[in-house]
């Protein structure tokens, strides 16, 4: 069973804005019943201000798909089209507290439906089905294009084929496309703009223990605790030995079935990105 946050379960059990906006100004559709997930998003838009005055959805899918669609409607109502168009799949997941990695494609589906609905409005209101624009379809089981995979890799800093599957469903069927997905990963990551991580790593390695603790605490306070707090949890720094960091999970995070994933997949990953790629995090 997936480890869903309380907010995901709330939106799943009590979805907001279900249905179809009468005389919608924009209609976006994405997915296929054959693939297992489908979403229709309709919008009522003030034509003078381009503010989204109402949004409703109909979806066929799992709890994550329903929750992602529901929270998306709440996020975009009251925003202009320009503001709403900046919403990413990660913003949707963050608004829900988090989503299991295997269900991140549900937040991507919401982002794509919104893109199609905005395009529908720009084209006069005729429904628009989100289509892969790339010429090459990589995953034929789920009709996922090379462009979609590339966008997911870049937007979410994906490094493995498994992560690509979590975000796009590509490779989740027969698996014959996994080799091609790996080639795309290698190409995108080798062409990525170099970051100044080596310099940051040297600076961290040269710090005193007190300086390291201050920097780690700063990252925990800015980027980690706010996310854990959404689910009633937190984290406490216990010890630092070189680049080995020991922490204690608190509140709802303590004893959670997803504790190991939180430690490695979130806390350690964040510290690696913000401070030093060689940092390791263990539970105290």
CSV table of C-alpha atoms in Angstrom, one decimal:
chain,number,residue,atom,x,y,z
A,1,UNK,CA,0.0,0.0,0.0
A,2,UNK,CA,1.3,3.5,-0.9
A,3,UNK,CA,2.3,5.8,1.9
A,4,UNK,CA,0.0,8.8,1.2
A,5,UNK,CA,0.0,12.0,3.1
A,6,UNK,CA,-3.2,13.1,5.0
A,7,UNK,CA,-3.7,15.8,2.4
A,8,UNK,CA,-3.5,13.3,-0.5
A,9,UNK,CA,-6.1,11.2,1.3
A,10,UNK,CA,-8.3,14.2,2.0
A,11,UNK,CA,-8.4,15.2,-1.7
A,12,UNK,CA,-8.9,11.6,-2.7
A,13,UNK,CA,-11.9,11.1,-0.3
A,14,UNK,CA,-13.3,14.6,-0.7
A,15,UNK,CA,-12.2,15.8,-4.1
A,16,UNK,CA,-12.8,19.5,-4.9
A,17,UNK,CA,-14.3,20.9,-8.0
A,18,UNK,CA,-15.4,17.7,-9.6
A,19,UNK,CA,-17.4,17.9,-12.8
A,20,UNK,CA,-17.4,20.1,-15.9
A,21,UNK,CA,-17.6,23.9,-16.1
A,22,UNK,CA,-20.7,24.9,-18.1
A,23,UNK,CA,-19.7,26.7,-21.3
A,24,UNK,CA,-16.1,26.3,-20.6
A,25,UNK,CA,-13.6,28.8,-22.1
A,26,UNK,CA,-10.8,26.2,-22.1
A,27,UNK,CA,-10.9,22.4,-22.1
A,28,UNK,CA,-7.8,20.2,-21.8
A,29,UNK,CA,-7.6,16.4,-21.9
A,30,UNK,CA,-4.7,14.1,-21.3
A,31,UNK,CA,-4.1,10.4,-21.0
A,32,UNK,CA,-6.1,7.4,-22.1
A,33,UNK,CA,-8.3,4.8,-20.4
A,34,UNK,CA,-6.2,2.2,-22.2
A,35,UNK,CA,-3.2,3.5,-20.3
A,36,UNK,CA,-5.0,3.5,-17.0
A,37,UNK,CA,-5.2,7.3,-16.3
A,38,UNK,CA,-7.2,10.1,-18.0
A,39,UNK,CA,-7.9,13.6,-17.0
A,40,UNK,CA,-10.3,16.3,-18.4
A,41,UNK,CA,-9.8,19.9,-17.0
A,42,UNK,CA,-12.3,22.7,-17.9
A,43,UNK,CA,-11.8,26.4,-17.1
A,44,UNK,CA,-13.9,29.5,-16.9
A,45,UNK,CA,-11.7,32.5,-17.7
A,46,UNK,CA,-12.4,36.2,-17.4
A,47,UNK,CA,-11.5,37.4,-20.9
A,48,UNK,CA,-10.6,40.9,-19.7
A,49,UNK,CA,-8.2,40.0,-16.9
A,50,UNK,CA,-7.4,36.3,-18.0
A,51,UNK,CA,-8.1,35.3,-14.4
A,52,UNK,CA,-9.3,31.7,-13.9
A,53,UNK,CA,-12.6,32.1,-12.2
A,54,UNK,CA,-13.6,28.4,-12.0
A,55,UNK,CA,-12.0,25.1,-12.7
A,56,UNK,CA,-13.4,21.6,-12.6
A,57,UNK,CA,-12.1,18.1,-13.4
A,58,UNK,CA,-13.1,14.6,-14.3
A,59,UNK,CA,-10.5,11.9,-14.0
A,60,UNK,CA,-10.1,8.2,-14.3
A,61,UNK,CA,-7.2,6.9,-12.2
A,62,UNK,CA,-5.8,6.1,-8.8
A,63,UNK,CA,-5.9,8.1,-5.5
A,64,UNK,CA,-2.8,10.1,-6.6
A,65,UNK,CA,-4.5,11.1,-9.9
A,66,UNK,CA,-7.7,12.2,-8.2
A,67,UNK,CA,-5.8,14.1,-5.5
A,68,UNK,CA,-3.4,15.8,-8.0
A,69,UNK,CA,-6.3,16.9,-10.1
A,70,UNK,CA,-8.3,18.1,-7.2
A,71,UNK,CA,-5.5,20.2,-5.6
A,72,UNK,CA,-4.6,21.6,-9.0
A,73,UNK,CA,-8.0,23.2,-9.4
A,74,UNK,CA,-7.6,24.8,-6.0
A,75,UNK,CA,-4.2,26.1,-7.0
A,76,UNK,CA,-5.2,27.7,-10.3
A,77,UNK,CA,-8.6,29.3,-9.3
A,78,UNK,CA,-7.9,33.1,-8.8
A,79,UNK,CA,-4.7,33.0,-10.8
A,80,UNK,CA,-4.1,34.5,-14.2
A,81,UNK,CA,-3.3,32.2,-17.1
A,82,UNK,CA,0.3,33.5,-17.0
A,83,UNK,CA,0.6,32.6,-13.3
A,84,UNK,CA,-1.1,29.2,-13.7
A,85,UNK,CA,1.1,28.3,-16.6
A,86,UNK,CA,4.1,28.4,-14.4
A,87,UNK,CA,2.8,25.6,-12.1
A,88,UNK,CA,5.0,22.5,-12.5
A,89,UNK,CA,4.3,18.9,-11.5
A,90,UNK,CA,6.6,19.4,-8.6
A,91,UNK,CA,4.5,22.3,-7.4
A,92,UNK,CA,1.4,20.0,-7.5
A,93,UNK,CA,3.2,17.3,-5.5
A,94,UNK,CA,4.5,19.8,-3.0
A,95,UNK,CA,1.1,21.2,-2.4
A,96,UNK,CA,0.0,17.7,-1.5
A,97,UNK,CA,2.9,17.3,1.0
A,98,UNK,CA,4.5,14.8,-1.3
A,99,UNK,CA,3.6,11.9,-3.6
A,100,UNK,CA,5.2,8.4,-3.7
A,101,UNK,CA,7.9,8.5,-6.4
A,102,UNK,CA,6.0,5.8,-8.3
A,103,UNK,CA,3.0,8.1,-8.5
A,104,UNK,CA,4.7,11.3,-9.7
A,105,UNK,CA,3.4,10.8,-13.2
A,106,UNK,CA,0.0,11.7,-11.8
A,107,UNK,CA,1.2,15.3,-11.0
A,108,UNK,CA,2.7,15.4,-14.5
A,109,UNK,CA,-0.7,14.5,-16.0
A,110,UNK,CA,-2.2,17.5,-14.2
A,111,UNK,CA,0.4,19.9,-15.5
A,112,UNK,CA,-0.2,18.5,-19.1
A,113,UNK,CA,-4.0,18.9,-18.8
A,114,UNK,CA,-3.5,22.5,-17.7
A,115,UNK,CA,-1.2,23.2,-20.6
A,116,UNK,CA,-3.9,21.7,-23.0
A,117,UNK,CA,-6.7,23.8,-21.4
A,118,UNK,CA,-4.7,27.0,-21.7
A,119,UNK,CA,-4.0,26.2,-25.4
A,120,UNK,CA,-7.7,25.5,-25.8
A,121,UNK,CA,-8.6,29.0,-24.6
A,122,UNK,CA,-6.0,30.6,-26.8
A,123,UNK,CA,-7.5,28.7,-29.8
A,124,UNK,CA,-11.1,29.8,-29.2
A,125,UNK,CA,-12.3,27.3,-26.7
A,126,UNK,CA,-12.3,24.1,-28.7
A,127,UNK,CA,-11.1,21.1,-26.5
A,128,UNK,CA,-7.5,20.3,-26.9
A,129,UNK,CA,-6.0,16.8,-26.2
A,130,UNK,CA,-2.5,17.0,-24.9
A,131,UNK,CA,-0.3,15.3,-27.5
A,132,UNK,CA,3.3,14.4,-27.5
A,133,UNK,CA,5.0,16.9,-29.9
A,134,UNK,CA,8.1,14.9,-30.5
A,135,UNK,CA,8.5,12.8,-33.6
A,136,UNK,CA,9.8,9.8,-31.8
A,137,UNK,CA,7.7,7.7,-29.4
A,138,UNK,CA,10.0,5.9,-27.1
A,139,UNK,CA,7.5,3.9,-24.9
A,140,UNK,CA,4.7,2.5,-27.1
A,141,UNK,CA,3.0,0.8,-24.1
A,142,UNK,CA,2.1,4.2,-22.7
A,143,UNK,CA,2.7,6.4,-25.8
A,144,UNK,CA,5.5,8.5,-24.2
A,145,UNK,CA,7.6,10.5,-26.5
A,146,UNK,CA,11.3,11.4,-26.3
A,147,UNK,CA,10.5,15.0,-25.7
A,148,UNK,CA,8.3,14.2,-22.6
A,149,UNK,CA,11.1,12.1,-21.2
A,150,UNK,CA,13.7,14.8,-21.8
A,151,UNK,CA,11.4,17.4,-20.2
A,152,UNK,CA,10.9,15.2,-17.1
A,153,UNK,CA,14.6,14.5,-16.8
A,154,UNK,CA,15.5,18.2,-16.9
A,155,UNK,CA,12.7,19.5,-14.7
A,156,UNK,CA,13.2,16.9,-12.0
A,157,UNK,CA,16.9,16.2,-12.3
A,158,UNK,CA,16.3,12.5,-12.9
A,159,UNK,CA,19.3,10.1,-13.0
A,160,UNK,CA,17.9,6.6,-13.4
A,161,UNK,CA,15.5,4.7,-15.7
A,162,UNK,CA,13.4,3.8,-12.6
A,163,UNK,CA,13.0,7.5,-11.8
A,164,UNK,CA,11.9,8.2,-15.5
A,165,UNK,CA,9.3,5.5,-15.1
A,166,UNK,CA,8.0,7.0,-11.9
A,167,UNK,CA,7.5,10.4,-13.5
A,168,UNK,CA,6.3,9.5,-17.0
A,169,UNK,CA,5.3,5.7,-16.9
A,170,UNK,CA,7.8,5.1,-19.8
A,171,UNK,CA,9.3,1.7,-19.3
A,172,UNK,CA,6.5,0.6,-17.0
A,173,UNK,CA,5.0,-1.9,-19.5
A,174,UNK,CA,6.9,-4.5,-21.5
A,175,UNK,CA,10.2,-2.8,-20.6
A,176,UNK,CA,11.7,-3.1,-24.1
A,177,UNK,CA,12.3,0.7,-24.2
A,178,UNK,CA,14.5,0.9,-21.0
A,179,UNK,CA,17.7,0.7,-23.1
A,180,UNK,CA,16.5,3.7,-25.1
A,181,UNK,CA,15.5,5.6,-22.0
A,182,UNK,CA,19.0,5.0,-20.6
A,183,UNK,CA,20.5,6.5,-23.8
A,184,UNK,CA,18.3,9.6,-23.4
A,185,UNK,CA,19.4,9.9,-19.8
A,186,UNK,CA,23.0,9.7,-20.7
A,187,UNK,CA,22.5,12.3,-23.5
A,188,UNK,CA,20.6,14.8,-21.4
A,189,UNK,CA,22.8,14.6,-18.4
A,190,UNK,CA,26.0,14.8,-20.4
A,191,UNK,CA,24.7,18.0,-22.1
A,192,UNK,CA,23.5,19.6,-18.9
A,193,UNK,CA,25.1,22.9,-18.0
A,194,UNK,CA,27.9,22.4,-15.5
A,195,UNK,CA,27.0,23.5,-12.0
A,196,UNK,CA,29.4,25.0,-9.5
A,197,UNK,CA,29.2,21.9,-7.3
A,198,UNK,CA,32.9,21.1,-7.3
A,199,UNK,CA,33.7,24.5,-5.8
A,200,UNK,CA,30.9,24.1,-3.3
A,201,UNK,CA,32.2,20.7,-2.3
A,202,UNK,CA,35.7,22.1,-1.7
A,203,UNK,CA,34.3,24.9,0.4
A,204,UNK,CA,32.3,22.4,2.5
A,205,UNK,CA,35.2,20.1,3.0
A,206,UNK,CA,37.4,23.0,4.2
A,207,UNK,CA,34.9,24.1,6.8
A,208,UNK,CA,35.3,23.6,10.5
A,209,UNK,CA,32.9,21.3,12.3
A,210,UNK,CA,31.0,24.3,13.7
A,211,UNK,CA,30.7,25.8,10.2
A,212,UNK,CA,29.5,22.5,8.8
A,213,UNK,CA,26.8,22.2,11.5
A,214,UNK,CA,25.6,25.8,10.7
A,215,UNK,CA,25.4,25.1,7.0
A,216,UNK,CA,23.6,21.8,7.4
A,217,UNK,CA,21.1,23.4,9.9
A,218,UNK,CA,20.5,26.2,7.4
A,219,UNK,CA,19.6,23.7,4.6
A,220,UNK,CA,17.5,21.7,7.0
A,221,UNK,CA,15.6,24.8,8.1
A,222,UNK,CA,15.1,26.2,4.6
A,223,UNK,CA,14.4,23.1,2.4
A,224,UNK,CA,13.8,20.1,4.6
A,225,UNK,CA,11.8,20.9,7.7
A,226,UNK,CA,9.1,22.9,5.9
A,227,UNK,CA,8.2,19.8,3.7
A,228,UNK,CA,8.3,17.4,6.7
A,229,UNK,CA,6.2,19.8,8.8
A,230,UNK,CA,3.4,19.5,6.2
A,231,UNK,CA,2.9,15.9,7.3
A,232,UNK,CA,3.4,16.6,11.0
A,233,UNK,CA,7.1,15.5,11.0
A,234,UNK,CA,10.5,17.1,11.4
A,235,UNK,CA,14.2,16.3,11.7
A,236,UNK,CA,16.9,17.0,14.2
A,237,UNK,CA,20.6,17.1,13.5
A,238,UNK,CA,22.5,14.8,15.9
A,239,UNK,CA,26.1,14.5,14.7
A,240,UNK,CA,28.5,15.4,11.9
A,241,UNK,CA,31.6,13.5,11.3
A,242,UNK,CA,33.4,14.6,8.2
A,243,UNK,CA,30.7,14.3,5.5
A,244,UNK,CA,28.7,11.7,7.5
A,245,UNK,CA,25.6,13.3,8.9
A,246,UNK,CA,23.4,11.7,11.6
A,247,UNK,CA,19.8,12.9,12.1
A,248,UNK,CA,16.8,11.9,14.1
A,249,UNK,CA,13.3,11.9,12.6
A,250,UNK,CA,10.7,13.4,14.7
A,251,UNK,CA,6.9,13.5,14.9
A,252,UNK,CA,5.0,11.6,12.2
A,253,UNK,CA,8.2,10.8,10.4
A,254,UNK,CA,9.5,8.8,13.4
A,255,UNK,CA,8.7,5.1,12.8
A,256,UNK,CA,7.0,5.9,9.5
A,257,UNK,CA,7.2,3.1,6.9
A,258,UNK,CA,8.8,5.5,4.5
A,259,UNK,CA,11.5,6.6,6.9
A,260,UNK,CA,14.4,5.2,4.9
A,261,UNK,CA,13.1,6.8,1.7
A,262,UNK,CA,12.8,10.1,3.6
A,263,UNK,CA,16.4,9.9,4.9
A,264,UNK,CA,18.0,8.9,1.6
A,265,UNK,CA,15.6,10.1,-1.1
A,266,UNK,CA,14.8,13.5,0.4
A,267,UNK,CA,17.1,14.6,3.3
A,268,UNK,CA,20.4,13.1,1.9
A,269,UNK,CA,19.5,14.1,-1.7
A,270,UNK,CA,18.8,17.7,-0.5
A,271,UNK,CA,22.1,18.0,1.4
A,272,UNK,CA,24.0,16.6,-1.5
A,273,UNK,CA,22.5,19.1,-3.9
A,274,UNK,CA,22.9,22.1,-1.6
A,275,UNK,CA,26.2,21.4,0.1
A,276,UNK,CA,28.3,18.5,-1.1
A,277,UNK,CA,27.6,15.4,-3.3
A,278,UNK,CA,29.7,13.2,-0.9
A,279,UNK,CA,27.4,13.8,2.1
A,280,UNK,CA,25.8,10.7,3.5
A,281,UNK,CA,22.8,10.7,5.9
A,282,UNK,CA,22.1,8.0,8.5
A,283,UNK,CA,19.5,7.7,11.2
A,284,UNK,CA,20.9,8.3,14.7
